[in-house]
Amino acid sequence: MANLAQTRSEPAAGPTAAETDAYLRLGLRNRWHPVLPSRFVADKPIGIRRMGERIVLWRGPGGAIRAMADRCPHRGAPLSLGRVADDRIACWYHAVEIGADGTVLCVPGEPGCSLEGKRLVKTFPAREVKGAIFLWMGDALHPDPAPYTPPPQLQEGAYDAFLSYQEWKTPWRFLYDNNMDPMHGQFLHAQSHSMARGERKAEFAIRATDTGFVFAKTTQKDVNFDWSEWCDAGAIYCRLEIPYPASGGPGGNFGIVFHAVPIDEGSSACFFWRFRKVSGWQRDAWRFLYKTRLEARHFAVLEQDRAIAEGMDADADRAEHLYSHDGGVVRMRNILRAEARAQLKALRAAGLDPLAKSEA
Ligand code: FES
Ligand SMILES: [Fe+2]
């Protein structure tokens, strides 16, 4: 099998390949990213880290998600340790109050102080999709969100989906590599209930789509994990389908919509929506079977992926020897790098350098 070289030509000007990769270690900006299952956020503030940033979340009137930098503008205490009331958050340290739009509303220790009325805390546009909170993670040049229409599998209608959320100690890019690599199903998951059948050899082809591409076996279809799709449509994600055996009950193929967002450079938050095209009684059967039998099996399969991903060194992709089955991974990496390089170049042109900032 021919060795598959990755196209990494150094640009004449602008960020180098190494700088682009360093920038990408904290994820791709200017996209909607899921950050947490909806059920994790209630009336109390909760602090998380995503793409290296500390973020506090809470629910305002009517349950609307509020999200802002988890850093008090006074002396930097975590706002997530504070208290929420009347759609404002009060820092625990000296009780400075911040409104939902990031404005300092009150400095109790010094009423009328110049902080009051200033918008000093960065906020994040938020929305909820199929049981998860998505935030717009824009860069400094793109604070306003781009449109994002969730795929049909995450909308009400023909599909039914369960969300599985996990945090893995591995860089986010390895997780997307794993999802754009259908061939591992035939080996790593060979003992599973849904990936035990089919050929151990395959050829692949890439088909472009409006939002990315499909990487699919040309030698086998609807037998095993035979294709995966890369999508970039306001949010980045993968989508795949695997046929179920008869023991999986009635309905269409089993499928996954997958997102990963970096927590930091070495760990990631993973969102697996496990879906099936079902309606009526088949939908009820799917929901019952999933909860009583299938969820545990999928969890066991996922643990195999986790063992591989967490077992890899953080720079495992520094020296690889790829072959044609890695064509989807290569295409995706090239897309991500081109986009990241453009972002980094624009930020630098505006006098902003996120790499310099992270080293400060
Ligand atoms: S650090 Fe938050 S009020 Fe002082
Ligand atoms: Fe897998």
mmCIF file of N, CA, C and O in Angstrom, residues 40-124:
data_model
loop_
_atom_site.group_PDB
_atom_site.id
_atom_site.type_symbol
_atom_site.label_atom_id
_atom_site.label_comp_id
_atom_site.label_asym_id
_atom_site.label_seq_id
_atom_site.Cartn_x
_atom_site.Cartn_y
_atom_site.Cartn_z
ATOM 1 N N PHE A 40 -26.749 19.660 33.162
ATOM 2 C CA PHE A 40 -25.725 20.017 34.146
ATOM 3 C C PHE A 40 -25.927 21.431 34.699
ATOM 4 O O PHE A 40 -25.315 21.801 35.696
ATOM 5 N N VAL A 41 -26.708 22.238 34.008
ATOM 6 C CA VAL A 41 -26.829 23.647 34.416
ATOM 7 C C VAL A 41 -28.242 23.897 34.944
ATOM 8 O O VAL A 41 -29.219 23.745 34.203
ATOM 9 N N ALA A 42 -28.322 24.278 36.199
ATOM 10 C CA ALA A 42 -29.609 24.604 36.813
ATOM 11 C C ALA A 42 -29.537 26.038 37.334
ATOM 12 O O ALA A 42 -29.031 26.921 36.646
ATOM 13 N N ASP A 43 -30.010 26.273 38.545
ATOM 14 C CA ASP A 43 -30.039 27.651 39.037
ATOM 15 C C ASP A 43 -28.692 28.120 39.579
ATOM 16 O O ASP A 43 -28.387 29.299 39.592
ATOM 17 N N LYS A 44 -27.851 27.177 40.001
ATOM 18 C CA LYS A 44 -26.546 27.576 40.570
ATOM 19 C C LYS A 44 -25.508 27.750 39.459
ATOM 20 O O LYS A 44 -25.533 27.038 38.465
ATOM 21 N N PRO A 45 -24.579 28.679 39.631
ATOM 22 C CA PRO A 45 -23.540 28.834 38.603
ATOM 23 C C PRO A 45 -22.601 27.628 38.571
ATOM 24 O O PRO A 45 -22.342 27.020 39.607
ATOM 25 N N ILE A 46 -22.125 27.315 37.385
ATOM 26 C CA ILE A 46 -21.183 26.203 37.235
ATOM 27 C C ILE A 46 -19.997 26.698 36.406
ATOM 28 O O ILE A 46 -20.188 27.393 35.400
ATOM 29 N N GLY A 47 -18.792 26.372 36.833
ATOM 30 C CA GLY A 47 -17.584 26.801 36.134
ATOM 31 C C GLY A 47 -17.003 25.660 35.310
ATOM 32 O O GLY A 47 -16.909 24.531 35.795
ATOM 33 N N ILE A 48 -16.632 25.947 34.073
ATOM 34 C CA ILE A 48 -16.004 24.945 33.209
ATOM 35 C C ILE A 48 -14.817 25.590 32.497
ATOM 36 O O ILE A 48 -14.664 26.822 32.514
ATOM 37 N N ARG A 49 -14.004 24.752 31.881
ATOM 38 C CA ARG A 49 -12.946 25.256 30.994
ATOM 39 C C ARG A 49 -13.161 24.641 29.622
ATOM 40 O O ARG A 49 -13.335 23.429 29.505
ATOM 41 N N ARG A 50 -13.205 25.466 28.598
ATOM 42 C CA ARG A 50 -13.338 24.983 27.233
ATOM 43 C C ARG A 50 -12.444 25.828 26.336
ATOM 44 O O ARG A 50 -12.421 27.053 26.430
ATOM 45 N N MET A 51 -11.723 25.169 25.452
ATOM 46 C CA MET A 51 -10.780 25.828 24.544
ATOM 47 C C MET A 51 -9.817 26.715 25.341
ATOM 48 O O MET A 51 -9.437 27.788 24.916
ATOM 49 N N GLY A 52 -9.483 26.229 26.529
ATOM 50 C CA GLY A 52 -8.532 26.921 27.385
ATOM 51 C C GLY A 52 -9.125 28.067 28.179
ATOM 52 O O GLY A 52 -8.449 28.623 29.057
ATOM 53 N N GLU A 53 -10.379 28.426 27.927
ATOM 54 C CA GLU A 53 -10.998 29.563 28.615
ATOM 55 C C GLU A 53 -11.863 29.089 29.769
ATOM 56 O O GLU A 53 -12.612 28.116 29.635
ATOM 57 N N ARG A 54 -11.794 29.823 30.878
ATOM 58 C CA ARG A 54 -12.699 29.534 31.992
ATOM 59 C C ARG A 54 -14.017 30.248 31.732
ATOM 60 O O ARG A 54 -14.038 31.447 31.419
ATOM 61 N N ILE A 55 -15.109 29.519 31.887
ATOM 62 C CA ILE A 55 -16.441 30.026 31.556
ATOM 63 C C ILE A 55 -17.384 29.672 32.703
ATOM 64 O O ILE A 55 -17.330 28.555 33.235
ATOM 65 N N VAL A 56 -18.243 30.628 33.092
ATOM 66 C CA VAL A 56 -19.281 30.343 34.075
ATOM 67 C C VAL A 56 -20.636 30.339 33.363
ATOM 68 O O VAL A 56 -20.889 31.164 32.492
ATOM 69 N N LEU A 57 -21.457 29.368 33.722
ATOM 70 C CA LEU A 57 -22.785 29.223 33.121
ATOM 71 C C LEU A 57 -23.842 29.244 34.220
ATOM 72 O O LEU A 57 -23.615 28.723 35.311
ATOM 73 N N TRP A 58 -24.961 29.840 33.932
ATOM 74 C CA TRP A 58 -26.125 29.686 34.794
ATOM 75 C C TRP A 58 -27.368 29.909 33.960
ATOM 76 O O TRP A 58 -27.263 30.218 32.770
ATOM 77 N N ARG A 59 -28.524 29.726 34.601
ATOM 78 C CA ARG A 59 -29.786 29.957 33.888
ATOM 79 C C ARG A 59 -30.451 31.233 34.387
ATOM 80 O O ARG A 59 -30.606 31.434 35.589
ATOM 81 N N GLY A 60 -30.848 32.073 33.426
ATOM 82 C CA GLY A 60 -31.564 33.298 33.747
ATOM 83 C C GLY A 60 -33.060 33.063 33.720
ATOM 84 O O GLY A 60 -33.527 31.918 33.746
ATOM 85 N N PRO A 61 -33.830 34.149 33.628
ATOM 86 C CA PRO A 61 -35.291 34.027 33.610
ATOM 87 C C PRO A 61 -35.760 33.129 32.466
ATOM 88 O O PRO A 61 -35.227 33.204 31.359
ATOM 89 N N GLY A 62 -36.723 32.265 32.772
ATOM 90 C CA GLY A 62 -37.241 31.359 31.745
ATOM 91 C C GLY A 62 -36.276 30.249 31.380
ATOM 92 O O GLY A 62 -36.516 29.512 30.428
ATOM 93 N N GLY A 63 -35.186 30.130 32.109
ATOM 94 C CA GLY A 63 -34.224 29.049 31.861
ATOM 95 C C GLY A 63 -33.174 29.380 30.813
ATOM 96 O O GLY A 63 -32.387 28.509 30.431
ATOM 97 N N ALA A 64 -33.141 30.635 30.331
ATOM 98 C CA ALA A 64 -32.160 31.011 29.302
ATOM 99 C C ALA A 64 -30.735 30.848 29.840
ATOM 100 O O ALA A 64 -30.442 31.228 30.978
ATOM 101 N N ILE A 65 -29.864 30.287 29.001
ATOM 102 C CA ILE A 65 -28.470 30.071 29.410
ATOM 103 C C ILE A 65 -27.697 31.387 29.381
ATOM 104 O O ILE A 65 -27.749 32.145 28.407
ATOM 105 N N ARG A 66 -26.994 31.652 30.458
ATOM 106 C CA ARG A 66 -26.044 32.763 30.520
ATOM 107 C C ARG A 66 -24.643 32.167 30.542
ATOM 108 O O ARG A 66 -24.399 31.191 31.260
ATOM 109 N N ALA A 67 -23.754 32.752 29.789
ATOM 110 C CA ALA A 67 -22.371 32.259 29.761
ATOM 111 C C ALA A 67 -21.432 33.442 29.679
ATOM 112 O O ALA A 67 -21.606 34.334 28.833
ATOM 113 N N MET A 68 -20.453 33.484 30.569
ATOM 114 C CA MET A 68 -19.465 34.570 30.525
ATOM 115 C C MET A 68 -18.128 34.090 31.083
ATOM 116 O O MET A 68 -18.047 32.996 31.660
ATOM 117 N N ALA A 69 -17.114 34.903 30.888
ATOM 118 C CA ALA A 69 -15.789 34.554 31.400
ATOM 119 C C ALA A 69 -15.874 34.372 32.909
ATOM 120 O O ALA A 69 -16.468 35.188 33.617
ATOM 121 N N ASP A 70 -15.281 33.289 33.379
ATOM 122 C CA ASP A 70 -15.358 32.963 34.810
ATOM 123 C C ASP A 70 -14.237 33.672 35.558
ATOM 124 O O ASP A 70 -13.373 33.047 36.160
ATOM 125 N N ARG A 71 -14.291 34.981 35.477
ATOM 126 C CA ARG A 71 -13.222 35.780 36.083
ATOM 127 C C ARG A 71 -13.802 37.127 36.493
ATOM 128 O O ARG A 71 -14.246 37.905 35.646
ATOM 129 N N CYS A 72 -13.789 37.399 37.773
ATOM 130 C CA CYS A 72 -14.338 38.671 38.257
ATOM 131 C C CYS A 72 -13.463 39.832 37.767
ATOM 132 O O CYS A 72 -12.228 39.760 37.853
ATOM 133 N N PRO A 73 -14.072 40.896 37.262
ATOM 134 C CA PRO A 73 -13.260 42.011 36.764
ATOM 135 C C PRO A 73 -12.536 42.758 37.885
ATOM 136 O O PRO A 73 -11.593 43.499 37.606
ATOM 137 N N HIS A 74 -12.940 42.547 39.133
ATOM 138 C CA HIS A 74 -12.252 43.241 40.231
ATOM 139 C C HIS A 74 -10.840 42.692 40.421
ATOM 140 O O HIS A 74 -9.869 43.307 40.015
ATOM 141 N N ARG A 75 -10.717 41.499 40.966
ATOM 142 C CA ARG A 75 -9.374 40.941 41.174
ATOM 143 C C ARG A 75 -9.234 39.523 40.654
ATOM 144 O O ARG A 75 -8.285 38.827 41.012
ATOM 145 N N GLY A 76 -10.187 39.091 39.825
ATOM 146 C CA GLY A 76 -9.994 37.828 39.109
ATOM 147 C C GLY A 76 -10.513 36.583 39.785
ATOM 148 O O GLY A 76 -10.215 35.475 39.323
ATOM 149 N N ALA A 77 -11.281 36.720 40.851
ATOM 150 C CA ALA A 77 -11.830 35.508 41.493
ATOM 151 C C ALA A 77 -12.793 34.807 40.535
ATOM 152 O O ALA A 77 -13.412 35.451 39.682
ATOM 153 N N PRO A 78 -12.956 33.487 40.683
ATOM 154 C CA PRO A 78 -13.915 32.778 39.809
ATOM 155 C C PRO A 78 -15.350 33.196 40.153
ATOM 156 O O PRO A 78 -15.796 33.029 41.289
ATOM 157 N N LEU A 79 -16.041 33.708 39.167
ATOM 158 C CA LEU A 79 -17.437 34.086 39.392
ATOM 159 C C LEU A 79 -18.291 32.860 39.701
ATOM 160 O O LEU A 79 -19.328 32.971 40.364
ATOM 161 N N SER A 80 -17.870 31.688 39.241
ATOM 162 C CA SER A 80 -18.663 30.475 39.461
ATOM 163 C C SER A 80 -18.761 30.111 40.942
ATOM 164 O O SER A 80 -19.595 29.286 41.317
ATOM 165 N N LEU A 81 -17.911 30.721 41.786
ATOM 166 C CA LEU A 81 -18.041 30.493 43.229
ATOM 167 C C LEU A 81 -19.059 31.442 43.846
ATOM 168 O O LEU A 81 -19.334 31.385 45.047
ATOM 169 N N GLY A 82 -19.592 32.339 43.034
ATOM 170 C CA GLY A 82 -20.509 33.363 43.547
ATOM 171 C C GLY A 82 -21.950 32.893 43.586
ATOM 172 O O GLY A 82 -22.255 31.701 43.503
ATOM 173 N N ARG A 83 -22.846 33.878 43.673
ATOM 174 C CA ARG A 83 -24.268 33.582 43.865
ATOM 175 C C ARG A 83 -25.056 34.291 42.774
ATOM 176 O O ARG A 83 -24.734 35.425 42.387
ATOM 177 N N VAL A 84 -26.091 33.605 42.266
ATOM 178 C CA VAL A 84 -26.937 34.195 41.220
ATOM 179 C C VAL A 84 -28.271 34.625 41.807
ATOM 180 O O VAL A 84 -28.892 33.871 42.557
ATOM 181 N N ALA A 85 -28.667 35.825 41.488
ATOM 182 C CA ALA A 85 -29.998 36.310 41.879
ATOM 183 C C ALA A 85 -30.384 37.419 40.918
ATOM 184 O O ALA A 85 -29.528 38.223 40.497
ATOM 185 N N ASP A 86 -31.653 37.469 40.533
ATOM 186 C CA ASP A 86 -32.167 38.524 39.644
ATOM 187 C C ASP A 86 -31.353 38.647 38.363
ATOM 188 O O ASP A 86 -31.058 39.758 37.908
ATOM 189 N N ASP A 87 -30.971 37.519 37.793
ATOM 190 C CA ASP A 87 -30.223 37.480 36.539
ATOM 191 C C ASP A 87 -28.910 38.255 36.602
ATOM 192 O O ASP A 87 -28.476 38.857 35.619
ATOM 193 N N ARG A 88 -28.312 38.248 37.761
ATOM 194 C CA ARG A 88 -26.963 38.806 37.906
ATOM 195 C C ARG A 88 -26.168 37.855 38.784
ATOM 196 O O ARG A 88 -26.732 37.085 39.553
ATOM 197 N N ILE A 89 -24.856 37.901 38.661
ATOM 198 C CA ILE A 89 -24.021 37.033 39.493
ATOM 199 C C ILE A 89 -23.166 37.911 40.396
ATOM 200 O O ILE A 89 -22.575 38.900 39.948
ATOM 201 N N ALA A 90 -23.162 37.555 41.667
ATOM 202 C CA ALA A 90 -22.389 38.324 42.649
ATOM 203 C C ALA A 90 -21.145 37.532 43.021
ATOM 204 O O ALA A 90 -21.231 36.366 43.434
ATOM 205 N N CYS A 91 -19.993 38.137 42.851
ATOM 206 C CA CYS A 91 -18.728 37.483 43.200
ATOM 207 C C CYS A 91 -18.690 37.208 44.706
ATOM 208 O O CYS A 91 -19.154 38.006 45.516
ATOM 209 N N TRP A 92 -18.138 36.047 45.045
ATOM 210 C CA TRP A 92 -18.090 35.651 46.464
ATOM 211 C C TRP A 92 -17.090 36.518 47.245
ATOM 212 O O TRP A 92 -17.252 36.789 48.434
ATOM 213 N N TYR A 93 -16.064 36.999 46.554
ATOM 214 C CA TYR A 93 -14.932 37.648 47.246
ATOM 215 C C TYR A 93 -15.323 38.997 47.860
ATOM 216 O O TYR A 93 -15.193 39.213 49.064
ATOM 217 N N HIS A 94 -15.818 39.936 47.024
ATOM 218 C CA HIS A 94 -16.228 41.244 47.555
ATOM 219 C C HIS A 94 -17.610 41.645 47.059
ATOM 220 O O HIS A 94 -17.980 42.815 47.082
ATOM 221 N N ALA A 95 -18.338 40.640 46.507
ATOM 222 C CA ALA A 95 -19.766 40.803 46.168
ATOM 223 C C ALA A 95 -20.050 41.760 45.006
ATOM 224 O O ALA A 95 -21.181 42.217 44.853
ATOM 225 N N VAL A 96 -19.045 42.063 44.193
ATOM 226 C CA VAL A 96 -19.308 42.856 42.979
ATOM 227 C C VAL A 96 -20.310 42.085 42.112
ATOM 228 O O VAL A 96 -20.180 40.877 41.931
ATOM 229 N N GLU A 97 -21.318 42.823 41.609
ATOM 230 C CA GLU A 97 -22.386 42.163 40.858
ATOM 231 C C GLU A 97 -22.249 42.435 39.353
ATOM 232 O O GLU A 97 -22.047 43.588 38.940
ATOM 233 N N ILE A 98 -22.393 41.362 38.572
ATOM 234 C CA ILE A 98 -22.270 41.436 37.109
ATOM 235 C C ILE A 98 -23.606 41.040 36.481
ATOM 236 O O ILE A 98 -24.178 39.999 36.835
ATOM 237 N N GLY A 99 -24.079 41.824 35.531
ATOM 238 C CA GLY A 99 -25.316 41.497 34.829
ATOM 239 C C GLY A 99 -25.091 40.491 33.720
ATOM 240 O O GLY A 99 -23.949 40.173 33.347
ATOM 241 N N ALA A 100 -26.187 40.013 33.143
ATOM 242 C CA ALA A 100 -26.107 38.960 32.123
ATOM 243 C C ALA A 100 -25.334 39.397 30.889
ATOM 244 O O ALA A 100 -24.806 38.567 30.151
ATOM 245 N N ASP A 101 -25.240 40.709 30.645
ATOM 246 C CA ASP A 101 -24.494 41.182 29.464
ATOM 247 C C ASP A 101 -23.043 41.523 29.798
ATOM 248 O O ASP A 101 -22.332 42.099 28.970
ATOM 249 N N GLY A 102 -22.594 41.171 31.006
ATOM 250 C CA GLY A 102 -21.210 41.396 31.384
ATOM 251 C C GLY A 102 -20.927 42.757 31.992
ATOM 252 O O GLY A 102 -19.770 43.105 32.249
ATOM 253 N N THR A 103 -21.984 43.518 32.266
ATOM 254 C CA THR A 103 -21.800 44.859 32.835
ATOM 255 C C THR A 103 -21.742 44.797 34.365
ATOM 256 O O THR A 103 -22.532 44.080 34.991
ATOM 257 N N VAL A 104 -20.817 45.557 34.941
ATOM 258 C CA VAL A 104 -20.771 45.671 36.403
ATOM 259 C C VAL A 104 -21.964 46.524 36.838
ATOM 260 O O VAL A 104 -22.088 47.688 36.446
ATOM 261 N N LEU A 105 -22.828 45.914 37.646
ATOM 262 C CA LEU A 105 -24.047 46.627 38.045
ATOM 263 C C LEU A 105 -23.911 47.271 39.410
ATOM 264 O O LEU A 105 -24.562 48.283 39.695
ATOM 265 N N CYS A 106 -23.076 46.686 40.258
ATOM 266 C CA CYS A 106 -23.022 47.185 41.632
ATOM 267 C C CYS A 106 -21.699 46.807 42.274
ATOM 268 O O CYS A 106 -21.226 45.678 42.124
ATOM 269 N N VAL A 107 -21.099 47.764 42.969
ATOM 270 C CA VAL A 107 -19.920 47.494 43.796
ATOM 271 C C VAL A 107 -20.341 47.808 45.229
ATOM 272 O O VAL A 107 -20.273 48.968 45.660
ATOM 273 N N PRO A 108 -20.796 46.803 45.965
ATOM 274 C CA PRO A 108 -21.417 47.075 47.276
ATOM 275 C C PRO A 108 -20.502 47.807 48.246
ATOM 276 O O PRO A 108 -20.970 48.634 49.034
ATOM 277 N N GLY A 109 -19.202 47.524 48.179
ATOM 278 C CA GLY A 109 -18.285 48.158 49.130
ATOM 279 C C GLY A 109 -18.005 49.619 48.816
ATOM 280 O O GLY A 109 -17.501 50.352 49.675
ATOM 281 N N GLU A 110 -18.276 50.045 47.590
ATOM 282 C CA GLU A 110 -18.013 51.437 47.222
ATOM 283 C C GLU A 110 -19.047 51.887 46.183
ATOM 284 O O GLU A 110 -18.739 51.993 44.989
ATOM 285 N N PRO A 111 -20.279 52.112 46.615
ATOM 286 C CA PRO A 111 -21.335 52.497 45.676
ATOM 287 C C PRO A 111 -20.923 53.713 44.844
ATOM 288 O O PRO A 111 -20.310 54.651 45.374
ATOM 289 N N GLY A 112 -21.227 53.667 43.543
ATOM 290 C CA GLY A 112 -20.874 54.795 42.674
ATOM 291 C C GLY A 112 -19.467 54.701 42.132
ATOM 292 O O GLY A 112 -19.016 55.580 41.386
ATOM 293 N N CYS A 113 -18.740 53.652 42.489
ATOM 294 C CA CYS A 113 -17.357 53.504 42.008
ATOM 295 C C CYS A 113 -17.337 53.400 40.478
ATOM 296 O O CYS A 113 -18.324 53.026 39.854
ATOM 297 N N SER A 114 -16.193 53.747 39.869
ATOM 298 C CA SER A 114 -16.149 53.888 38.407
ATOM 299 C C SER A 114 -16.346 52.574 37.662
ATOM 300 O O SER A 114 -16.566 52.576 36.455
ATOM 301 N N LEU A 115 -16.257 51.435 38.335
ATOM 302 C CA LEU A 115 -16.498 50.158 37.663
ATOM 303 C C LEU A 115 -17.959 50.025 37.255
ATOM 304 O O LEU A 115 -18.283 49.369 36.259
ATOM 305 N N GLU A 116 -18.833 50.617 38.025
ATOM 306 C CA GLU A 116 -20.263 50.439 37.784
ATOM 307 C C GLU A 116 -20.646 51.000 36.405
ATOM 308 O O GLU A 116 -20.225 52.104 36.027
ATOM 309 N N GLY A 117 -21.435 50.228 35.686
ATOM 310 C CA GLY A 117 -21.886 50.652 34.350
ATOM 311 C C GLY A 117 -20.943 50.250 33.236
ATOM 312 O O GLY A 117 -21.270 50.413 32.064
ATOM 313 N N LYS A 118 -19.769 49.733 33.597
ATOM 314 C CA LYS A 118 -18.814 49.320 32.546
ATOM 315 C C LYS A 118 -19.026 47.847 32.199
ATOM 316 O O LYS A 118 -19.229 47.018 33.077
ATOM 317 N N ARG A 119 -18.937 47.572 30.908
ATOM 318 C CA ARG A 119 -19.080 46.180 30.456
ATOM 319 C C ARG A 119 -17.695 45.556 30.435
ATOM 320 O O ARG A 119 -16.954 45.694 29.459
ATOM 321 N N LEU A 120 -17.358 44.856 31.486
ATOM 322 C CA LEU A 120 -15.982 44.394 31.671
ATOM 323 C C LEU A 120 -15.815 42.877 31.534
ATOM 324 O O LEU A 120 -14.684 42.384 31.563
ATOM 325 N N VAL A 121 -16.907 42.157 31.419
ATOM 326 C CA VAL A 121 -16.795 40.698 31.366
ATOM 327 C C VAL A 121 -17.265 40.196 30.001
ATOM 328 O O VAL A 121 -18.358 40.536 29.535
ATOM 329 N N LYS A 122 -16.431 39.395 29.375
ATOM 330 C CA LYS A 122 -16.771 38.806 28.069
ATOM 331 C C LYS A 122 -17.928 37.821 28.223
ATOM 332 O O LYS A 122 -17.917 36.973 29.130
ATOM 333 N N THR A 123 -18.910 37.923 27.327
ATOM 334 C CA THR A 123 -20.024 36.980 27.341
ATOM 335 C C THR A 123 -20.002 36.122 26.077
ATOM 336 O O THR A 123 -19.374 36.495 25.070
ATOM 337 N N PHE A 124 -20.681 35.000 26.133
ATOM 338 C CA PHE A 124 -20.719 34.054 25.003
ATOM 339 C C PHE A 124 -22.166 33.844 24.573
ATOM 340 O O PHE A 124 -22.992 33.465 25.405
#
